[in-house]
Tab-separated table of C-alpha atoms and ligand atoms in Angstrom:
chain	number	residue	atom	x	y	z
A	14	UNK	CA	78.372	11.883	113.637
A	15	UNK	CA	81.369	11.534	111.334
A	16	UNK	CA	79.537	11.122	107.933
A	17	UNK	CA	77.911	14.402	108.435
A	18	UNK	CA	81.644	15.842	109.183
A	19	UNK	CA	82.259	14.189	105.931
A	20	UNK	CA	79.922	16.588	104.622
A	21	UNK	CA	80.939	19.231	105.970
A	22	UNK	CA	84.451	19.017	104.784
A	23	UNK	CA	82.992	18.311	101.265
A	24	UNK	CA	81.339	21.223	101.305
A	25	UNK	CA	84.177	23.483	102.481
A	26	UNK	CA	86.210	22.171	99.511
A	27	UNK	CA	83.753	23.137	96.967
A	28	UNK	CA	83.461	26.936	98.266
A	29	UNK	CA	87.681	26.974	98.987
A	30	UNK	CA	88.438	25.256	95.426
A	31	UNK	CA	90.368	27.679	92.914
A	32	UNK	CA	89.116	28.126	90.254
A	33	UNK	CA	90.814	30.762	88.001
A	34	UNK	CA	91.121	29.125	84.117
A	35	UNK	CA	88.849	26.738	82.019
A	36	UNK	CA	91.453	23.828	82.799
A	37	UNK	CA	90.511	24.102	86.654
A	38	UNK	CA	86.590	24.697	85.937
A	39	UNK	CA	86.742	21.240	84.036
A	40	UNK	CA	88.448	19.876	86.977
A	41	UNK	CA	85.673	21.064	89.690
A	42	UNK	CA	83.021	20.081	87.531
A	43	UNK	CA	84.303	16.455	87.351
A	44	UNK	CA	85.174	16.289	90.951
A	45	UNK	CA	81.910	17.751	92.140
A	46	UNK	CA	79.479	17.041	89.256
A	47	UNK	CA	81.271	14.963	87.166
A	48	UNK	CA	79.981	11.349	86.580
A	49	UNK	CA	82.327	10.144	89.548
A	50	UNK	CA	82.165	12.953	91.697
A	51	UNK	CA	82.873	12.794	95.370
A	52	UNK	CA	79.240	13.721	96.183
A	53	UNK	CA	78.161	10.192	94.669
A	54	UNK	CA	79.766	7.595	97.532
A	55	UNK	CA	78.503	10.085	100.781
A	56	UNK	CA	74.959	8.682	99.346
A	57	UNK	CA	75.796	4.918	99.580
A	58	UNK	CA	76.836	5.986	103.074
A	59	UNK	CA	72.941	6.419	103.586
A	60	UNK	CA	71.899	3.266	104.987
A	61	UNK	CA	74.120	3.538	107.809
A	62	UNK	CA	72.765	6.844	109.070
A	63	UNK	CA	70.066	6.725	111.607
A	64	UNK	CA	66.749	6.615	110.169
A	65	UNK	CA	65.679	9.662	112.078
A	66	UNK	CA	68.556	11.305	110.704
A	67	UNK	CA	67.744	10.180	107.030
A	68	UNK	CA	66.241	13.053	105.907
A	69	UNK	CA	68.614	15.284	107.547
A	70	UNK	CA	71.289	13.610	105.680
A	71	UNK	CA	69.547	13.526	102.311
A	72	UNK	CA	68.983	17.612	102.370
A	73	UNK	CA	72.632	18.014	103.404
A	74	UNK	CA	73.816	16.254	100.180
A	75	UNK	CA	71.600	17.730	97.714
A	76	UNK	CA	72.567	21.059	99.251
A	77	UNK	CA	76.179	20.070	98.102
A	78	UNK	CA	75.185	18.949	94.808
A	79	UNK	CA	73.194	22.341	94.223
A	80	UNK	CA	76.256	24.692	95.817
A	81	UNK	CA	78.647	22.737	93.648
A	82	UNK	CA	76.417	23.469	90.063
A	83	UNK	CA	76.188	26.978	91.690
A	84	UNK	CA	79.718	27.216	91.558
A	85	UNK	CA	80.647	26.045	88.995
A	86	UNK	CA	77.858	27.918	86.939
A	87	UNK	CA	78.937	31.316	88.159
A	88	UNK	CA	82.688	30.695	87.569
A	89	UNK	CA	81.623	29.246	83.983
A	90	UNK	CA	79.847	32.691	83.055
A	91	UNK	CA	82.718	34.746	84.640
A	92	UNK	CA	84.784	33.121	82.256
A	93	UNK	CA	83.221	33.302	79.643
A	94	UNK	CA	82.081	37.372	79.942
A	95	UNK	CA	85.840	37.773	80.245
A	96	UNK	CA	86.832	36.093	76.834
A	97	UNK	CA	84.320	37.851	75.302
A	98	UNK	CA	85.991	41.024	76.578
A	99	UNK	CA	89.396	39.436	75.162
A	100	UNK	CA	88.099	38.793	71.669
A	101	UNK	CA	87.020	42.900	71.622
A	102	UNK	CA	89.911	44.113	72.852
A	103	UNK	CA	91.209	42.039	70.148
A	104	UNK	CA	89.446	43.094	67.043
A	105	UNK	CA	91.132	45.142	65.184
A	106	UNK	CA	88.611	47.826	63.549
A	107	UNK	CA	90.894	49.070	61.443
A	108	UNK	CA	91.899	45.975	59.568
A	109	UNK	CA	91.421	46.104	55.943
A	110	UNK	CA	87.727	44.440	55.361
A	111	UNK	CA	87.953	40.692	53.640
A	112	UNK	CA	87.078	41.297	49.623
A	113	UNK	CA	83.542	39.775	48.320
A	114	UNK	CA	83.989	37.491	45.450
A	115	UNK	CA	82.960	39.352	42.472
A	116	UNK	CA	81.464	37.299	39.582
A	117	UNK	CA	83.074	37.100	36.062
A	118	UNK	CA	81.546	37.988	32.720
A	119	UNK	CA	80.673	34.767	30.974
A	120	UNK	CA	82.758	34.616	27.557
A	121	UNK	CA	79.847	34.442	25.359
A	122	UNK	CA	78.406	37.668	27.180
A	123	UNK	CA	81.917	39.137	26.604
A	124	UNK	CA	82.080	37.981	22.775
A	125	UNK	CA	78.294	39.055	21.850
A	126	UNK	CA	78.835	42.524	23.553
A	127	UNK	CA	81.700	43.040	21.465
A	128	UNK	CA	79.987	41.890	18.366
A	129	UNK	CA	77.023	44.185	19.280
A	130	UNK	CA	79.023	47.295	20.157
A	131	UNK	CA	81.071	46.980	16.528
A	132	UNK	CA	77.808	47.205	14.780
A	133	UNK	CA	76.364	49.832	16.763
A	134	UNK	CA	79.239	52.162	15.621
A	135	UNK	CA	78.132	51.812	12.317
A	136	UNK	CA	74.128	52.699	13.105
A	137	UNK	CA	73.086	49.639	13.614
A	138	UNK	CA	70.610	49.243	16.658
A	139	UNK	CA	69.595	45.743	19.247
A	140	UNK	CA	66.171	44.181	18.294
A	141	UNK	CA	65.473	41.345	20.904
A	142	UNK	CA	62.586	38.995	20.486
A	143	UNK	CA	60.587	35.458	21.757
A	144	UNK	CA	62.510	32.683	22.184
A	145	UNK	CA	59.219	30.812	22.331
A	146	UNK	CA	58.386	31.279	18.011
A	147	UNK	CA	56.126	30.729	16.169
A	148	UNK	CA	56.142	28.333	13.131
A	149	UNK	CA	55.486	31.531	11.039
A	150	UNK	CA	58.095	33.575	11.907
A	151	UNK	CA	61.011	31.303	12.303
A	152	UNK	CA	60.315	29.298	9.273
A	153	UNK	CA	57.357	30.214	6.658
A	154	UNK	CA	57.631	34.189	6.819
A	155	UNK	CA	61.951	33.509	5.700
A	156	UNK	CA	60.765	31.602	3.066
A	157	UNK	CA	61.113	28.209	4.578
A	158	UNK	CA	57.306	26.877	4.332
A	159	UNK	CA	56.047	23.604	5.500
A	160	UNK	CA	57.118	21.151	3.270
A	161	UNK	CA	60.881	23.232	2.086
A	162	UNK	CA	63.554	20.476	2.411
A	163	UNK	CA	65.804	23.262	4.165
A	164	UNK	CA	63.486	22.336	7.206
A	165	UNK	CA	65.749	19.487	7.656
A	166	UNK	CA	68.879	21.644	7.862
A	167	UNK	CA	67.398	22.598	11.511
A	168	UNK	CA	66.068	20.006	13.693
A	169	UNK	CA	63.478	21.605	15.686
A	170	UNK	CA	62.475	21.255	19.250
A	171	UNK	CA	58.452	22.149	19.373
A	172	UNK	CA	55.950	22.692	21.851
A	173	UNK	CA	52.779	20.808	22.283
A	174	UNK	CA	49.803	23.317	21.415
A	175	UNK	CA	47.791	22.525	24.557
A	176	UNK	CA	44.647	24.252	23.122
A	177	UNK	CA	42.491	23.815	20.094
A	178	UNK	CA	44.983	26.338	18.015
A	179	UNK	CA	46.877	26.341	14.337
A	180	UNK	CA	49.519	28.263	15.336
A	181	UNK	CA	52.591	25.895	15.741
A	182	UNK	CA	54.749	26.944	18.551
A	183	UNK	CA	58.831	26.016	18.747
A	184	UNK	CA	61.750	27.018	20.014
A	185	UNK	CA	63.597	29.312	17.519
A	186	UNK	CA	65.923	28.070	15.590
A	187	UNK	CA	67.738	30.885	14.605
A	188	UNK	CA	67.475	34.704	15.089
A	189	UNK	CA	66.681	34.936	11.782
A	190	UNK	CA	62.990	34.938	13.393
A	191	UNK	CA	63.694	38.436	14.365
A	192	UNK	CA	63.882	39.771	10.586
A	193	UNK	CA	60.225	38.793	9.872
A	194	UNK	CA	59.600	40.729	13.024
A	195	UNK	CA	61.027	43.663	12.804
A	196	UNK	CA	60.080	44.110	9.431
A	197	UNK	CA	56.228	43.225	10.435
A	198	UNK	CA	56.604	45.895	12.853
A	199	UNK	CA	58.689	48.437	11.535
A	200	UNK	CA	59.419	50.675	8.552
A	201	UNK	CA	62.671	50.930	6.202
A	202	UNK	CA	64.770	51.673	6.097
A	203	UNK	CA	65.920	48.822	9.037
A	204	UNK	CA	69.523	48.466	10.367
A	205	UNK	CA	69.219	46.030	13.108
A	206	UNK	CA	71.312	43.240	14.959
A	207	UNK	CA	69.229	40.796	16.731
A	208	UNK	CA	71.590	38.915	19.487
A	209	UNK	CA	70.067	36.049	21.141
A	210	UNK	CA	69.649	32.346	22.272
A	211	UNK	CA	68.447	29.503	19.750
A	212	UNK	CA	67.855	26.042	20.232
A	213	UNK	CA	68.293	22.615	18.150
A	214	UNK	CA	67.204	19.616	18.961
A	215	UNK	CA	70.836	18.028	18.613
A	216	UNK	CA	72.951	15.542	20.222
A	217	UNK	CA	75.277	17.827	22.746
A	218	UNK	CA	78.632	16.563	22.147
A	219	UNK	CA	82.235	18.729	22.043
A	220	UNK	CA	81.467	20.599	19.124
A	221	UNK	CA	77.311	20.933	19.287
A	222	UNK	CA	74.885	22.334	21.777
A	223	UNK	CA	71.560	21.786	21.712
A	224	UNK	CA	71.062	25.736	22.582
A	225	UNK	CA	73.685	28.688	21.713
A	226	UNK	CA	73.606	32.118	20.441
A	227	UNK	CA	73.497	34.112	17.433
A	228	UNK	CA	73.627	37.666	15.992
A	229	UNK	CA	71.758	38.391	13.345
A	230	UNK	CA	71.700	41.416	11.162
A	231	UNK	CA	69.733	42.851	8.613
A	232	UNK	CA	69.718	45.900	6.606
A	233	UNK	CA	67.182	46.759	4.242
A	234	UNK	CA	67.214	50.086	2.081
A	235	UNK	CA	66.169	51.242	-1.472
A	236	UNK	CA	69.847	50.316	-2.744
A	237	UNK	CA	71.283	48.201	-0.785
A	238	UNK	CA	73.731	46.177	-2.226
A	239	UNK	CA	75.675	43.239	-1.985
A	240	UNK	CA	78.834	45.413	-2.326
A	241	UNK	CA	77.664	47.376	1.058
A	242	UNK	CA	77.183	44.133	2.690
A	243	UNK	CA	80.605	42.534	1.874
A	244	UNK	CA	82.062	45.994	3.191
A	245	UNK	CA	80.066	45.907	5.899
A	246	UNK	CA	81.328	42.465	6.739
A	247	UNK	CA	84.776	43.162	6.112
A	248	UNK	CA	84.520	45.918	8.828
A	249	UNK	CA	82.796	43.667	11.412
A	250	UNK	CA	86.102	40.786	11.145
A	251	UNK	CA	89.218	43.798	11.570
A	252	UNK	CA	86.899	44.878	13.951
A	253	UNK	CA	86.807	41.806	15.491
A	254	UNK	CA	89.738	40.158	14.411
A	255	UNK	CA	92.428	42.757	13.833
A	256	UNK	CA	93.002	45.765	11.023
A	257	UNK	CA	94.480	43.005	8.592
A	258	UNK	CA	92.272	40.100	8.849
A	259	UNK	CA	91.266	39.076	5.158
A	260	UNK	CA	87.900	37.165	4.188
A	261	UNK	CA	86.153	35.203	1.554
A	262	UNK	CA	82.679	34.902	0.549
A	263	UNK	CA	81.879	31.616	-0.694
A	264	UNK	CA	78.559	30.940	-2.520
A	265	UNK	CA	75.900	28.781	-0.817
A	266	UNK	CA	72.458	28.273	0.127
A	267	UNK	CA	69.998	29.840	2.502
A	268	UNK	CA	66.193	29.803	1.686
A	269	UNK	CA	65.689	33.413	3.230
A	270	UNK	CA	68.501	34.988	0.779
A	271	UNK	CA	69.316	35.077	-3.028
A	272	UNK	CA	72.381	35.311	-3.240
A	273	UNK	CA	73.267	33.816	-0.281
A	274	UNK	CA	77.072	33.319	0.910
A	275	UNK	CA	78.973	31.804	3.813
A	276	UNK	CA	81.962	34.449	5.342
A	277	UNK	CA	85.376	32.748	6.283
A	278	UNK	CA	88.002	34.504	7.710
A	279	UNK	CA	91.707	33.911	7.336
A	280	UNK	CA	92.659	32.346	10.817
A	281	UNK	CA	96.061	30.912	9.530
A	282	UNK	CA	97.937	27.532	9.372
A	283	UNK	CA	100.961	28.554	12.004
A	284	UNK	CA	100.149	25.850	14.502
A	285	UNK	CA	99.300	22.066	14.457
A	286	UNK	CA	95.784	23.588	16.188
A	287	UNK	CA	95.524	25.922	13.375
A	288	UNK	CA	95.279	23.105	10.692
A	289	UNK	CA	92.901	21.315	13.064
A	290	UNK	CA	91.005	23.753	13.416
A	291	UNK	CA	90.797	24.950	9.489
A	292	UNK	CA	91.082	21.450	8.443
A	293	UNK	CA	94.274	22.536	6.508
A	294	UNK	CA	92.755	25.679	4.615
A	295	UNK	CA	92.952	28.213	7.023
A	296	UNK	CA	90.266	29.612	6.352
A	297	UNK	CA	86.910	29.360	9.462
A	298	UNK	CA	83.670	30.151	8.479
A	299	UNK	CA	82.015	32.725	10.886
A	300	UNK	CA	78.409	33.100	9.202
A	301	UNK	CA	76.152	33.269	6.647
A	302	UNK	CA	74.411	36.215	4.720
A	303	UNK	CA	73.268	37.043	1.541
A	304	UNK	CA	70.492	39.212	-0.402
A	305	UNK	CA	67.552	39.354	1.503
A	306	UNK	CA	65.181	37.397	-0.873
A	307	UNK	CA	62.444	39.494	-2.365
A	308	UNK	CA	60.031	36.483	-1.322
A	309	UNK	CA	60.146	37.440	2.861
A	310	UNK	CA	60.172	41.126	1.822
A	311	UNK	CA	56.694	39.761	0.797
A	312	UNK	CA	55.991	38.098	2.976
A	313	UNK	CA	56.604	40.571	6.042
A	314	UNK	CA	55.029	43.631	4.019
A	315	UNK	CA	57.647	44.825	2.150
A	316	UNK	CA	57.868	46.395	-1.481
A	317	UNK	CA	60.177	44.168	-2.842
A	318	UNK	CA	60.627	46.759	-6.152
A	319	UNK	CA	61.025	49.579	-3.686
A	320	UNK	CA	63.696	47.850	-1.606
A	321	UNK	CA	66.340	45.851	-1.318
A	322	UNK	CA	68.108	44.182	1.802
A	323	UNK	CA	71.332	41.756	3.067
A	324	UNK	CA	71.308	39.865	6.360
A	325	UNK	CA	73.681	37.714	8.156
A	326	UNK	CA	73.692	35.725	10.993
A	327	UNK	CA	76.788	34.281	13.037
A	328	UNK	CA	77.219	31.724	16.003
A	329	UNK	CA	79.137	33.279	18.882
A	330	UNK	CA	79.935	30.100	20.928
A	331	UNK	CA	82.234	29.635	17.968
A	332	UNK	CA	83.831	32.672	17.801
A	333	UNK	CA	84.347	32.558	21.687
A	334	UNK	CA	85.924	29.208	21.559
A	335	UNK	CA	88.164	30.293	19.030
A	336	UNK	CA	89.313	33.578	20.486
A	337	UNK	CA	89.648	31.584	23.945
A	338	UNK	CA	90.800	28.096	22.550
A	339	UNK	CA	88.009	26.489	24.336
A	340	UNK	CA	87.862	23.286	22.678
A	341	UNK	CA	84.509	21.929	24.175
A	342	UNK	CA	81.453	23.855	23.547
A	343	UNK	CA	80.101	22.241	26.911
A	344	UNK	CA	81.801	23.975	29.558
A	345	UNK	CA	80.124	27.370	27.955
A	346	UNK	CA	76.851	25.632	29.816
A	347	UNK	CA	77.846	24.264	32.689
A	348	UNK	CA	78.972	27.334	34.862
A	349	UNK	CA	81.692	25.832	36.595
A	350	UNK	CA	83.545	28.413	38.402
A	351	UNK	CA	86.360	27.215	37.651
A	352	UNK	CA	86.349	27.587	34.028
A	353	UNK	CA	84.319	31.118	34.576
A	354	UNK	CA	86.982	32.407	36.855
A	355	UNK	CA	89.749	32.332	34.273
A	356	UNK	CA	87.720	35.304	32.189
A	357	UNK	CA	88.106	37.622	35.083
A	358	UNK	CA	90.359	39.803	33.139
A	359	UNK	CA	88.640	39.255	30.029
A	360	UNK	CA	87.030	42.510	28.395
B	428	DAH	N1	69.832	31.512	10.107
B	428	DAH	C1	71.014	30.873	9.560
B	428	DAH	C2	71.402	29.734	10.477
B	428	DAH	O1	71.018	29.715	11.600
B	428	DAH	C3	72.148	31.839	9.477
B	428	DAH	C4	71.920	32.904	8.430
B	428	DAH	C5	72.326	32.705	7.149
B	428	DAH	C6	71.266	34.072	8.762
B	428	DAH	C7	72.114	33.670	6.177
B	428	DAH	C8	71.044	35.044	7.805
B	428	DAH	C9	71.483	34.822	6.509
B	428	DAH	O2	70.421	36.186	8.071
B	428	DAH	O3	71.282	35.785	5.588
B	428	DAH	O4	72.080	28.835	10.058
């Protein structure tokens, strides 16, 4: 009968079709397998075949469906093993590996490590301490109790005491916490820098942060002076600053130190940014410091006739906007990459 000829013939096609590239695969499979495929219309042809032939006819053209998706799946993995081969002979093992991103130091890290490696050439050693405070430490112990109006020069953020306790707990408002500390803890005489995170519970805008860092110092001796503090000061900005950076104390007021002083540095009133900046003077204060008053020796178990002390403390955000002309104190929090990025050179 002709129709199974037809089949035949069909089937011949399939096993004499070249197939030697992915463009004639793709054309097999939609001849043969394809939604349209010449197999489909032998089926309609069906109803004209004898019925005792039916089943006959119905093997035959599954047996053509099957030897085409044989095919074709053989060629396919033939194919495929060979452009595998291709991409190895390819790959070049000698080729010079791609680089992995290296991360950059962030400027505040690259500003406090300077400020901490100036002092330790002079013998002065890291103290690090809580963030989480105590109500004692960062206020009452530096002379700041309860009800001292300087309370309201830092507005603090503090924790709920969850349990039935007196001891206030708060974020630290200044490293100045570290003093009453250290001098809890330790023995003069004490020549320590304290680098570290405080918060304030300020509106974050372009020039404030509700967190940033400090450095405090604090030296306590049996003569310490405020002569070896300005000098000691004076050394810290050439350090920092260059060999013939000039300063100024000016007087002010701190509850943890009598004296107590504010540092500026000369920064200069060359550009239109400088006098921004300065707000005409040219002169930027940097930090505050003072005599260690004889109060927190007291307080943190100190002879106050036996000894004497200065301590400073400085902001380093500042300082690293200034050295960097970053003029927006946010982008030192937000870790965008590609404000980070440009300090890859930075040391
Ligand atoms: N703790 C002060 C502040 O955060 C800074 C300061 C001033 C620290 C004078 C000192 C100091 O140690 O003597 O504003």
């Amino acid at each position: 009968m002709e129709i199974f000829d037809k089949v035949e013939e069909i089937k011949g096609q399939i096993n004499a079709y070249t197939i030697d590239s992915v463009e004639t695969l793709e054309a097999f499979r939609i001849q043969y397998l394809g939604t349209k495929n010449s197999i489909k219309p032998l089926f309609a042809e069906m109803r004209n075949v004898p019925n005792e032939q039916k089943k006959e006819f119905g093997q035959k053209l599954n047996e053509l469906k099957v030897i085409a998706e044989a095919r074709y799946e053989e060629v396919k993995a033939g194919i495929e093993q060979q452009s595998n081969k291709d991409a190895a002979a390819s790959l070049d093992l000698f080729a010079p590996g791609s680089t992995l991103g290296q991360g950059t130091r962030h400027p505040v890290s690259i500003v406090m490590d300077r400020v901490i490696s100036i002092f330790e050439k002079i013998g002065f050693s890291v103290a690090e301490e809580r963030e989480i405070e105590d109500d004692w430490h960062n206020f009452t112990a530096m002379n700041t109790p309860e009800d001292h109006p300087a309370r309201d020069m830092q507005d603090t953020f503090y924790l709920k005491t969850e349990v039935k306790s007196d001891i206030q707990r708060l974020l630290r408002t200044h490293t100045s916490s570290v003093q009453a500390r250290v001098m809890e803890n330790s023995k003069p005489p004490i020549r320590i820098i304290a680098p570290g995170r405080v918060y304030r519970n300020e509106t974050i805008s372009a020039r404030s942060h509700c967190q940033f860092h400090q450095v405090e110092g604090l030296y306590i001796d049996k003569k310490a002076s405020f002569a070896d503090m300005k000098q000691t000061l004076l050394y810290y900005a050439r350090e920092m600053y260059g060999p013939d950076t000039k300063i100024r104390l000016r007087p002010s007021y701190f509850p943890f130190t009598e004296p107590s002083a504010e540092m500026d540095v000369y920064w200069g009133l060359k550009t239109e940014t400088d006098h921004k900046i300065t707000k005409g003077t040219g002169w930027l204060e940097i930090l505050g410091c003072g005599m260690v008053d004889p109060n927190v020796l007291k307080n943190c178990g100190i002879d106050p006739e036996e000894y004497t002390g200065f301590a400073f403390g400085m902001g380093i955000e500042r300082q690293a906007m200034l050295q960097y002309k970053i003029s927006d104190i946010r982008l030192l929090f937000e870790n965008d990459v590609r404000f980070l990025n440009q300090f890859a050179a930075a040391k």
